[in-house]
Structures are given as C-alpha cells and as structure tokens.
Coordinates of C-alpha atoms and ligand atoms in Angstrom, one line a residue:
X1 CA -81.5 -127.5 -56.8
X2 CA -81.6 -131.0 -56.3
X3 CA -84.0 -131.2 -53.3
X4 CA -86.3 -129.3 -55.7
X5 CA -86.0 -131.5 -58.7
X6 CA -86.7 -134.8 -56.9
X7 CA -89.8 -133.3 -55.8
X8 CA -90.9 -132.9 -58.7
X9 CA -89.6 -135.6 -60.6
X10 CA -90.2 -138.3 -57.7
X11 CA -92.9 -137.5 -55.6
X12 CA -96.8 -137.4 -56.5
X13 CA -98.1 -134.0 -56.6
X14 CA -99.9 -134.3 -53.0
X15 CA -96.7 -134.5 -51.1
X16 CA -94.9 -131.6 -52.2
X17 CA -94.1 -129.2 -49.4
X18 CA -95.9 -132.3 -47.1
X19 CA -95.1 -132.5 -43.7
X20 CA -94.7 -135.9 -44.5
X21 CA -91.8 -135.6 -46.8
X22 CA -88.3 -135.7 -45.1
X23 CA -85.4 -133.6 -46.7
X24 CA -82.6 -135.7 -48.0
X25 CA -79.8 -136.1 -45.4
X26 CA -77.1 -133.3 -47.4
X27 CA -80.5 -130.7 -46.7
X28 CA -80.3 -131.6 -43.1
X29 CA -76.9 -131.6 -42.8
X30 CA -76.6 -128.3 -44.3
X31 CA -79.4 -126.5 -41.9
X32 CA -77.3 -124.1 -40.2
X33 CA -77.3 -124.8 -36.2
X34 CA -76.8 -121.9 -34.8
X35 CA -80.4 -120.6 -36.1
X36 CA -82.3 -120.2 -32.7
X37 CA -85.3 -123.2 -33.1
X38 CA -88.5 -120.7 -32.9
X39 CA -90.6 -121.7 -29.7
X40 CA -93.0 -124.3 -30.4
X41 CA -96.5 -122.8 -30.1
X42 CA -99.4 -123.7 -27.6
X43 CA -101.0 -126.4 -30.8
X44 CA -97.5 -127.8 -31.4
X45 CA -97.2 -128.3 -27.2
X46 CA -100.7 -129.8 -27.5
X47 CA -99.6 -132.2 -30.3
X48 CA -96.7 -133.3 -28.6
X49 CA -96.9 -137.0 -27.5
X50 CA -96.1 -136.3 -23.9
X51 CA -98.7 -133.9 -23.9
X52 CA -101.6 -136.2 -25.5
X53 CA -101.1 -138.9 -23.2
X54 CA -101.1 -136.5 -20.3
X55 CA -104.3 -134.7 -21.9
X56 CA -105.8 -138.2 -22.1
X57 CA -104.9 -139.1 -18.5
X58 CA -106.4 -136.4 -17.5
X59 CA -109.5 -137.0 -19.2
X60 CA -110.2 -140.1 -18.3
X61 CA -109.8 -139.3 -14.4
X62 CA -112.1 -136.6 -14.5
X63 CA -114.5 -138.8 -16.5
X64 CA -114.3 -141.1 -13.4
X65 CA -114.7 -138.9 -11.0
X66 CA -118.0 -137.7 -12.8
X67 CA -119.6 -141.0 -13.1
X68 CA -118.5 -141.6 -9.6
X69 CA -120.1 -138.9 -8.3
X70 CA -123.5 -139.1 -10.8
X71 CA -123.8 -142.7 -9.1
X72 CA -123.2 -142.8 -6.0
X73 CA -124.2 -145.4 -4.0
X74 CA -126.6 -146.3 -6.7
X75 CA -125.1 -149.9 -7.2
X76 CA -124.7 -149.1 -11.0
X77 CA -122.6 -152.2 -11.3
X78 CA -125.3 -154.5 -9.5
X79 CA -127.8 -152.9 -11.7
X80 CA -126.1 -153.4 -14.9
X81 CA -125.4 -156.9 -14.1
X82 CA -127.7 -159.3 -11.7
X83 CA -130.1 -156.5 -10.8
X84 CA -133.3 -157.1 -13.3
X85 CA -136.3 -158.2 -10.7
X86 CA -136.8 -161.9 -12.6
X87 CA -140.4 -161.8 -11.1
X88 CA -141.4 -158.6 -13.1
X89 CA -141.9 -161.0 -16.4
X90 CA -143.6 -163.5 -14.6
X91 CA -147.5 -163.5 -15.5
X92 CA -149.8 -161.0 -13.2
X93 CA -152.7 -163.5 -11.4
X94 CA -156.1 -161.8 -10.8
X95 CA -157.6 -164.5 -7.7
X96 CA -161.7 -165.3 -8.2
X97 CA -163.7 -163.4 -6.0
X98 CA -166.6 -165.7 -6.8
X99 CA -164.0 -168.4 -5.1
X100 CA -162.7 -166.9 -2.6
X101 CA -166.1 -165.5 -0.5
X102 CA -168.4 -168.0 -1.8
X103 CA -166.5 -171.3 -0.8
X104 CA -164.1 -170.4 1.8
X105 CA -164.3 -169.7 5.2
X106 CA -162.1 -166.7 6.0
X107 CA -160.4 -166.3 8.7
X108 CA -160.3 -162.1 8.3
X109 CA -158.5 -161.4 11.5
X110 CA -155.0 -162.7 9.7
X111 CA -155.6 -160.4 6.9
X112 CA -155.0 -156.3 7.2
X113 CA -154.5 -153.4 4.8
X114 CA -151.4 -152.0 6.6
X115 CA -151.8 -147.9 5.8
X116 CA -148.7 -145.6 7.1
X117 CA -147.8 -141.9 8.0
X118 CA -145.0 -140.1 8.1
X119 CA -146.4 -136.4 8.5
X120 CA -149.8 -134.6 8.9
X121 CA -150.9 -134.5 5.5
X122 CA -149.9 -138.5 4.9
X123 CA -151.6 -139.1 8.0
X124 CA -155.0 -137.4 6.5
X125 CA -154.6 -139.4 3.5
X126 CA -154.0 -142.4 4.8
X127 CA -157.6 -141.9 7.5
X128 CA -159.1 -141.6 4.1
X129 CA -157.9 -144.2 2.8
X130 CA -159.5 -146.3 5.8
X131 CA -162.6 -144.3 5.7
X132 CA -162.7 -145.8 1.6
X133 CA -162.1 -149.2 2.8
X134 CA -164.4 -149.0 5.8
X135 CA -167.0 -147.9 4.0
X136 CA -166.8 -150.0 0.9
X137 CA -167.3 -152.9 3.2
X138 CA -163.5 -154.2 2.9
X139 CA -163.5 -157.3 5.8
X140 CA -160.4 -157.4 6.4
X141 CA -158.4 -155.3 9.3
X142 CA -157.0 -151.7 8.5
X143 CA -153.8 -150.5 10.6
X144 CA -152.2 -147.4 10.7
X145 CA -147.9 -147.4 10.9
X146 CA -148.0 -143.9 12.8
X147 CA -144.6 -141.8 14.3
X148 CA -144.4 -142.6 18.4
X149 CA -143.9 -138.9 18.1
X150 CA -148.1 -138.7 18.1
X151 CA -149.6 -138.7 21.3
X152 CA -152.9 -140.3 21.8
X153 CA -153.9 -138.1 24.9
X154 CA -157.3 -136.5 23.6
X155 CA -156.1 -133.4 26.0
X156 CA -153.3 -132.8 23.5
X157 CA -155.7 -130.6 21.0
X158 CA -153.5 -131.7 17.9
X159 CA -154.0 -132.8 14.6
X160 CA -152.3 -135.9 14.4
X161 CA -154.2 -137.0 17.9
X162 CA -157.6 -135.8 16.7
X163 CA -157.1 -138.0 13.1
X164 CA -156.1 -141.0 14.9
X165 CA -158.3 -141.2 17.1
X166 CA -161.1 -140.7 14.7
X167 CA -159.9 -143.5 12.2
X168 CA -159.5 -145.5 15.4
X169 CA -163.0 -144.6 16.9
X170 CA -164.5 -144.8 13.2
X171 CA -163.2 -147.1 11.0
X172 CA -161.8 -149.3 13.1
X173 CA -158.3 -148.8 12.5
X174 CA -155.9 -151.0 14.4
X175 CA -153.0 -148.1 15.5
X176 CA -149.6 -149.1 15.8
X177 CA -146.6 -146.2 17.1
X178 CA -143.4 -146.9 15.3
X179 CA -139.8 -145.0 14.9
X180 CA -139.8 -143.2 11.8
X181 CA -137.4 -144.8 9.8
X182 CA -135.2 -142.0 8.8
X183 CA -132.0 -142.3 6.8
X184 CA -130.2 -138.9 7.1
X185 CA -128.1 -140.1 3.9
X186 CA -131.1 -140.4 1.9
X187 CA -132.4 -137.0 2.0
X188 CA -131.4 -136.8 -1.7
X189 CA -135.2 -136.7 -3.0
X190 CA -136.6 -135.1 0.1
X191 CA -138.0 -136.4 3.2
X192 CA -140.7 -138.4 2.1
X193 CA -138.7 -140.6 0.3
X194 CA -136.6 -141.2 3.6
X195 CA -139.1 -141.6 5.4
X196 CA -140.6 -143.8 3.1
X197 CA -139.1 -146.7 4.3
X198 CA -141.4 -146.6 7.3
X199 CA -143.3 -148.9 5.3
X200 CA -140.9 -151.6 5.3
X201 CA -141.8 -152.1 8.9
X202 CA -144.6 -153.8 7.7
X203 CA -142.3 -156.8 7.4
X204 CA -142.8 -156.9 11.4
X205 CA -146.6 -157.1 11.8
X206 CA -145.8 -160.6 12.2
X207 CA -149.5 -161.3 13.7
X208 CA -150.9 -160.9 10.4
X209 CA -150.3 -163.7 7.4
X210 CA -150.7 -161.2 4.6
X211 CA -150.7 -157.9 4.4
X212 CA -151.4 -155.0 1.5
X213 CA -149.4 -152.3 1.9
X214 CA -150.4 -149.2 0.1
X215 CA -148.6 -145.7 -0.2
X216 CA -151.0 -142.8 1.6
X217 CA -151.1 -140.5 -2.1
X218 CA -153.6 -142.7 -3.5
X219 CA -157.6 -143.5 -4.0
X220 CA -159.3 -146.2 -3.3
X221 CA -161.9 -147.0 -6.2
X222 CA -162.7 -150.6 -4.8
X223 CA -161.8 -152.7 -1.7
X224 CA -159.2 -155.4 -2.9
X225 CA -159.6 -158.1 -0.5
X226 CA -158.8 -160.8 -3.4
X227 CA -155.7 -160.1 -3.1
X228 CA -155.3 -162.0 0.2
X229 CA -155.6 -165.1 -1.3
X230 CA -153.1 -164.7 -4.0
X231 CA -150.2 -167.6 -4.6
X232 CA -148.1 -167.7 -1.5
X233 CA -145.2 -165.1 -1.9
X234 CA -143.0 -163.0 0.0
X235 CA -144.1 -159.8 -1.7
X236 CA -146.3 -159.3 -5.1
X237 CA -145.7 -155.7 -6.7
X238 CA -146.8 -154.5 -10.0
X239 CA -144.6 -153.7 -12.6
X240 CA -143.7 -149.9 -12.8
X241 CA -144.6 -150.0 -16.1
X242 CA -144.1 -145.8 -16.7
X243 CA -140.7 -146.8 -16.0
X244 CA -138.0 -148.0 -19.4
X245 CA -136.3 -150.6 -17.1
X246 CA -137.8 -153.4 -15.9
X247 CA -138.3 -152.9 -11.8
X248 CA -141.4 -153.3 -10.1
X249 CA -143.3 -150.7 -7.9
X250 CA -143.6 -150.5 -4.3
X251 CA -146.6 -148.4 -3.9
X252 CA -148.8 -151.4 -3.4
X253 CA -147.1 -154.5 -2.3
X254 CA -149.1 -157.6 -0.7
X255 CA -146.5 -158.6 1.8
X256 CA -146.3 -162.1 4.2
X257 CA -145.2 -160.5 7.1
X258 CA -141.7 -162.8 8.7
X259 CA -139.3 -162.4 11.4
X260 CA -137.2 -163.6 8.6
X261 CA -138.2 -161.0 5.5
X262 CA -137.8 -158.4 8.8
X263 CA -134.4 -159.0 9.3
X264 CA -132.8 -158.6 5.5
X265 CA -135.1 -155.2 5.2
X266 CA -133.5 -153.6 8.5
X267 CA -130.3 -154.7 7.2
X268 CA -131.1 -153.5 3.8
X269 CA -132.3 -150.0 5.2
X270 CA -129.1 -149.6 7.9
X271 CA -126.6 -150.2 4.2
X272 CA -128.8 -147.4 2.2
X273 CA -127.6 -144.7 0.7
X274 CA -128.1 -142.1 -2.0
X275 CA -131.0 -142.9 -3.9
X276 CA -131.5 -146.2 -2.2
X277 CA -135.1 -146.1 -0.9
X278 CA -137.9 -148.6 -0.4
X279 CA -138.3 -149.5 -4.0
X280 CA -134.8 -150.2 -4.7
X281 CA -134.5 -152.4 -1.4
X282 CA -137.9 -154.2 -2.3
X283 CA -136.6 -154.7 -6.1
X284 CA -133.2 -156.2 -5.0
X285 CA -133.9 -158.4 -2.1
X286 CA -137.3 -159.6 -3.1
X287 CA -137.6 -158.5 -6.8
X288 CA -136.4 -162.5 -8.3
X289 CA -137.5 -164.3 -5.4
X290 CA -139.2 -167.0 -6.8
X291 CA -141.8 -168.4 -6.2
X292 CA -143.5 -165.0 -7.2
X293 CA -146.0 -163.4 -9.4
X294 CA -147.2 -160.0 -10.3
X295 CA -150.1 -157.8 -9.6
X296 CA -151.8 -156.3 -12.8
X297 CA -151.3 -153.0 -13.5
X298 CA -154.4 -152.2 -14.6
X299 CA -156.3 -153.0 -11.8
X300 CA -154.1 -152.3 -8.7
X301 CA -151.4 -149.9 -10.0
X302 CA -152.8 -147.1 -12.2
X303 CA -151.1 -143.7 -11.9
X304 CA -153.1 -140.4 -12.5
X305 CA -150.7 -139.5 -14.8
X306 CA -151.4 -142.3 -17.1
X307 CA -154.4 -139.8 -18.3
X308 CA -152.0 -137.1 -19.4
X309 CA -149.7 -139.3 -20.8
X310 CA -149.0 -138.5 -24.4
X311 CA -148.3 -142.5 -24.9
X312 CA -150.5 -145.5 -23.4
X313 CA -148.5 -148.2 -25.2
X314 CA -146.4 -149.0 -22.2
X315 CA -149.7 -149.1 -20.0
X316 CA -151.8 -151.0 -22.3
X317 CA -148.8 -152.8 -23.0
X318 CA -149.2 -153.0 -27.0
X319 CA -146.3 -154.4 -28.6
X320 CA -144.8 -152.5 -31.6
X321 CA -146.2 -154.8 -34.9
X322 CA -148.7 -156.4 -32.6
X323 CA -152.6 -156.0 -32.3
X324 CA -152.7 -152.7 -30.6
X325 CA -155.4 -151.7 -27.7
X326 CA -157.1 -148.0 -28.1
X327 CA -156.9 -146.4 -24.9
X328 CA -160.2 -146.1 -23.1
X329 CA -160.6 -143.9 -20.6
X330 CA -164.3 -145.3 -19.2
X331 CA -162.7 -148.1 -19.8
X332 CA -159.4 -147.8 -17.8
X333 CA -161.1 -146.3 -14.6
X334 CA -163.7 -148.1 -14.4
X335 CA -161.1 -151.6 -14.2
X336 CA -158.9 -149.7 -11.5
X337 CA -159.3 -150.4 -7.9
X338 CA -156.3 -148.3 -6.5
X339 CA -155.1 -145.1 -8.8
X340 CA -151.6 -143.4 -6.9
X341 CA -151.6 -139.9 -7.4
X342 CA -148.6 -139.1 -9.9
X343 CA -148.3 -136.1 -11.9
X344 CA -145.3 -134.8 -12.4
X345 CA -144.4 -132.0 -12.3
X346 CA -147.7 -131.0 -10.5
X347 CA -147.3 -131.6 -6.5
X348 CA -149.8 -133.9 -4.2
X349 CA -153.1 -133.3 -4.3
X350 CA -153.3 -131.9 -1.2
X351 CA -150.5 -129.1 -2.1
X352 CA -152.4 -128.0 -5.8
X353 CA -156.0 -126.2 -6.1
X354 CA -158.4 -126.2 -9.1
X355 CA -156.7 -123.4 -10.9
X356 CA -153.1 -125.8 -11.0
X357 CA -154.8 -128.6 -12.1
X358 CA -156.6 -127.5 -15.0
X359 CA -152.9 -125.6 -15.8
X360 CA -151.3 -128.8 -16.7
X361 CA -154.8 -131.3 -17.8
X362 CA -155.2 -133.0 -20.7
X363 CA -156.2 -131.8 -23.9
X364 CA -159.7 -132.7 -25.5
X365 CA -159.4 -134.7 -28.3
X366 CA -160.9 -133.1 -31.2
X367 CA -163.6 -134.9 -33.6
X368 CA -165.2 -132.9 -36.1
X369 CA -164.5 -128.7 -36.3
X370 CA -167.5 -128.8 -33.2
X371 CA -167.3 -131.7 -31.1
X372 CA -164.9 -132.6 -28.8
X373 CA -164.4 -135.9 -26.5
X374 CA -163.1 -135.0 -23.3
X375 CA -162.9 -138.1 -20.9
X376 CA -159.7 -138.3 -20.5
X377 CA -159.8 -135.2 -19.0
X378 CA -163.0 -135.0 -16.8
X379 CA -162.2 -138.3 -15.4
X380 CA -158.4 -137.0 -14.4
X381 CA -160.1 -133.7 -12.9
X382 CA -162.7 -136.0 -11.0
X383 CA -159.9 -137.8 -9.5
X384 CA -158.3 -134.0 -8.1
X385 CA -161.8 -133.0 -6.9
X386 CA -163.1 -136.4 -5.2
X387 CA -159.5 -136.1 -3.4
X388 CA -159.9 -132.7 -2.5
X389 CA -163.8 -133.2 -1.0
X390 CA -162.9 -136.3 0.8
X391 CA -159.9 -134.5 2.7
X392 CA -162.6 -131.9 3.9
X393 CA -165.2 -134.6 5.0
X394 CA -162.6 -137.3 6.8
X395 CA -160.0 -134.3 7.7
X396 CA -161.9 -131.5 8.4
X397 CA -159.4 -128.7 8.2
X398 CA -155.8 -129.8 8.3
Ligands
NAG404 C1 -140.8 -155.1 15.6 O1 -141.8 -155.7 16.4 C2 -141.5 -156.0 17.7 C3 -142.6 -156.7 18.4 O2 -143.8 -156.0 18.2 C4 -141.1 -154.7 18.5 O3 -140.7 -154.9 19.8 C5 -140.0 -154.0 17.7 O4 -139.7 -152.7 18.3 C6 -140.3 -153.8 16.2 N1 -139.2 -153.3 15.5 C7 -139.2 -152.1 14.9 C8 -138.0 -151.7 14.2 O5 -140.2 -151.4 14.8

C-alpha cells in the first residue's frame, strides 16, 4: 500500500482522493487495459477542451448575429464614436423682441412658419396650428407641405380639399403639393415616422431665408416670430432633453432653407433605413455644424409629458449637488410658447377622449390630510381639452 501511504504521509489533507493528484507511474502501469473505459458522460463531453472552444465559438456568433440584428442600420458604430451633435452643448439664445420689432424694418415675406401633413388628422392639426398663429397676430407667412395626392377642386366634397382650402381662404396659408416622402424600409415605427421626413423638404422652400418648421401634434401657446432673427445657422433645434443621450429634437427646427442643405437631406433620406428618420438625419448631418446654437427648451420645446413626469431634473436641468429649481407648473406653461403633445403610452390627442386622459393624469400632490394642489394636473388636462375644442371649431367634424 504504498500509493496509500504517500498520501498520507506526503500530501496535505485537501488533495487526498483530488482530481488533482496523479497516481505514481507503477499505479498506472499496473491499471489493467483490457477494462472497457466507461463512456464519458454528457458534463465530461461538455468539459472537454474541444467542446469548450466549440461551445464558445458558438456563443460568440450567435451573440453577433443578435447585436446585428438589434441594430440594424442604426449606425451603432457612428453613434458610439463621432455621432454626439457638438451643437447640443452650445448655449440656447433667446433674440429681444423689444429689438427686433421696435428697430428693424422687417422684411416678413422672407420669413414663414412651414406646417406639414401627411394624413387627415395631421392635416387638421396642422390648419390649427395656422388658425393659432393667424390669430395671434404671427406676421410672418404660414405654408402648408401637403400630399399632391389632395385635390384642390372644391367639387371634390373631401376632407382634405375642404381643410385646405379653408386654411388657404382663412388664415392665409401659402399651399404647397409635395411627394410624400415615403421610405418603405422605415416602416419600423409606423408610418408617421416615414412619412415624417416630408418635413425635410422644407430644405427646398428656397424663396424663404428662414423658416420654423414645426411638427403638426402640437399647441401653439404664443406666435414665435423672434426666432427669425436668431444667429445665422443652418438649423437651431432644442435639445431632446427627455432623452439620456445627448441629440437634439427635430419637432421644431428653424431652418435656412439652401439648394445646398436640400441636396445632403435627399441624399441622407434615399441611404435611410431602419430606424433612421428625420431626427437621426437632422442630428448627423447638421447636429455639430458650427456655427450653431440652441433653442431653449423651456420656451420652444416643452412636451405634455413633462407634467406627468415623475422627475423634472432633466427639464429644469438641475445638476445633482447644484442649486436645484422646484418645478412650477404656472410657472412652466405660462414660459412655453410651443408644447408637442407626448404622452406615452397614451395616443395623439385626436385618437384619446376625456375618460383616457384622466386614466393615465397626474396625481395631486397632497398638502395637509384636506388640501390638495393640483396644477400639474389641471393644466395637463387643459392642454387635452383646448386640443380637443379647437379640432371641432377649425375642423369641424373629421
Ligand atoms: C424642390 O423644389 C423645386 C422647385 O420648386 C421642385 O421642382 C422640386 O420638385 C422640389 N423637390 C422635391 C423633392 O420636392
């Protein structure tokens, strides 16, 4: 029993009967041969070397394929890398009315808010979005981007004919037929988002010097002329603050319209694919084109979700360890001039009633056992009913 006594004179107590410990060569030697080796089982297969490497192999090509497929044709690498929109920390300028109507003399004509529709119901809001700016005494020129599809034959008896004649007939809307710019490949999100780079063709109203593009889904609080006269720059977009990365938004952009900017977008749209859509083309080809500038949030880019939002920070933009702003809900609307509707997971405002809304509003903050403040939440309801009785005065029934 020498093989027994060396383990226990030699070897420290953890190694006996260890895998680890080899049998002396005369034990080896001595194994009979013609023992049939048992078949290894499935974990000893698994542990073999051959079969980890394959295993591994394996795993990694299926781990490609999966990020592969998770991002495709996002530009993931691009976005990683040289992607950030530099412009998005450059500080947002707020012009001076006082300067701007008191000293100058405007040439209004080369100004226009350029409004677009892709379908009936974006077509309705966007005639009430004129019908704000009309009669909040905007000077500048409204024009409507509307599908060449739309006939303006009065004989027709449609919709679409009856709401674009009316914003033509009264509020002055300048109407301009245009191909729907539809990528098939982007149907990802739905159509809207395809269709949503109809409003890139805004680039091509080359008889205007600026332009403020603004998405159809949206209210009006104020006219926002000022922002003709900001800094020259190919495009000024807030920052989508709601958003962790930095990337700006493209639901209000003021735009200088060139045969120039027109050609990279077309190009830009033709190269699109999954989950490309306006924003991403406006972020990457004009996103760190300096010289540029930002709009402010607050004033030009509110989202009606803000007011359910269970965090303002972001918004109000507090810094963690830094003074930080209470939010204010008088306060907020009353320094917003265009609110987007935005409240996921609750649809348009033209799809929900009263009965959805009050479903998913905010809560009434509670100050003693018997009062409660409620602002936040009348103000976001307001917004859902002012929406809903404008649609029936401009609209009539759509
Ligand atoms: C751009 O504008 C020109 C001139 O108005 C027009 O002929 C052309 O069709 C427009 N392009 C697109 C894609 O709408």
């Amino acid at each position: 029993m020498r093989h027994d006594r060396r383990q226990d004179e030699d070897l420290p107590d953890f190694l006996h009967n260890s895998p680890f410990f080899l049998p002396p060569e005369d034990f080896a030697s001595s194994y009979p041969k013609d023992i049939p080796q048992p078949r290894p089982t499935f974990r000893q297969l698994l542990r073999s070397k051959q079969a980890r490497y394959a295993i591994f192999v394996a795993g990694f090509l299926i781990t490609v394929l999966f990020l592969r497929h998770q991002t495709r044709g996002k530009h993931v690498l691009s976005r990683l890398t040289g992607s950030i929109p530099s412009c998005y920390f450059n500080p947002p300028v707020i012009p001076d009315e006082y300067e701007i109507y008191v000293t100058q003399d405007v040439d209004w004509a080369q100004y226009a808010y350029a409004l677009y529709a892709t379908n009936t119901e974006y077509l309705c809001s966007a005639v009430m979005l004129a019908e704000s700016l009309y009669r909040s005494g905007s000077q500048a020129e409204r024009l409507l981007m509307y599908p060449n599809t739309y006939s303006l034959q009065d004989t027709s008896g449609s919709v679409e004919t009856r709401l674009l004649l009316k914003a033509q007939d009264e509020y002055h809307v300048k109407l301009v037929p245009v191909k729907i710019q539809h990528e098939n490949t982007a149907y990802y999100y739905g159509p809207n988002w395809a269709d949503s780079y109809t409003k890139l063709l805004a680039f091509n109203q080359t008889q205007y010097s600026r332009l403020i593009v603004l998405d159809s889904d949206s209210t009006i609080l104020a006219p926002m002329d000022e922002l003709f006269f900001l800094p020259q720059a190919v495009a000024v977009m807030p920052k989508a603050y709601w958003l962790p990365d930095p990337r700006l938004s493209s639901h209000i952009m003021v735009l200088t319209p060139s045969p120039e900017s027109f050609k990279l977008v077309e190009k830009a749209i033709k190269k699109a694919r999954y989950g490309v859509y306006d924003m991403e083309i406006m972020n990457s080809l004009f996103g760190s084109l300096e010289p540029c500038i930002t709009l402010p949030h607050r004033i030009y880019a509110l989202l009606t979700g803000e007011y359910r939002s269970g965090n303002h920070d972001p918004f109000l933009e507090n810094v963690k360890g830094g003074g930080s702003e209470d939010w204010n809900p008088d306060l907020v609307i009353n320094d917003a001039k265009f609110i987007h509707f935005s409240d996921h997971p609750l649809g348009k405002p033209w799809e929900v009633n009263e009965a959805d809304t009050w479903k998913v509003a905010p809560k009434c903050r509670q100050i003693t056992g018997w009062e409660e403040e409620c602002r936040t939440r009348d103000i976001w309801l307001d917004l859902y009913t002012d929406f809903w009785v404008r649609r029936k005065r401009v609209c009539g029934s759509v």
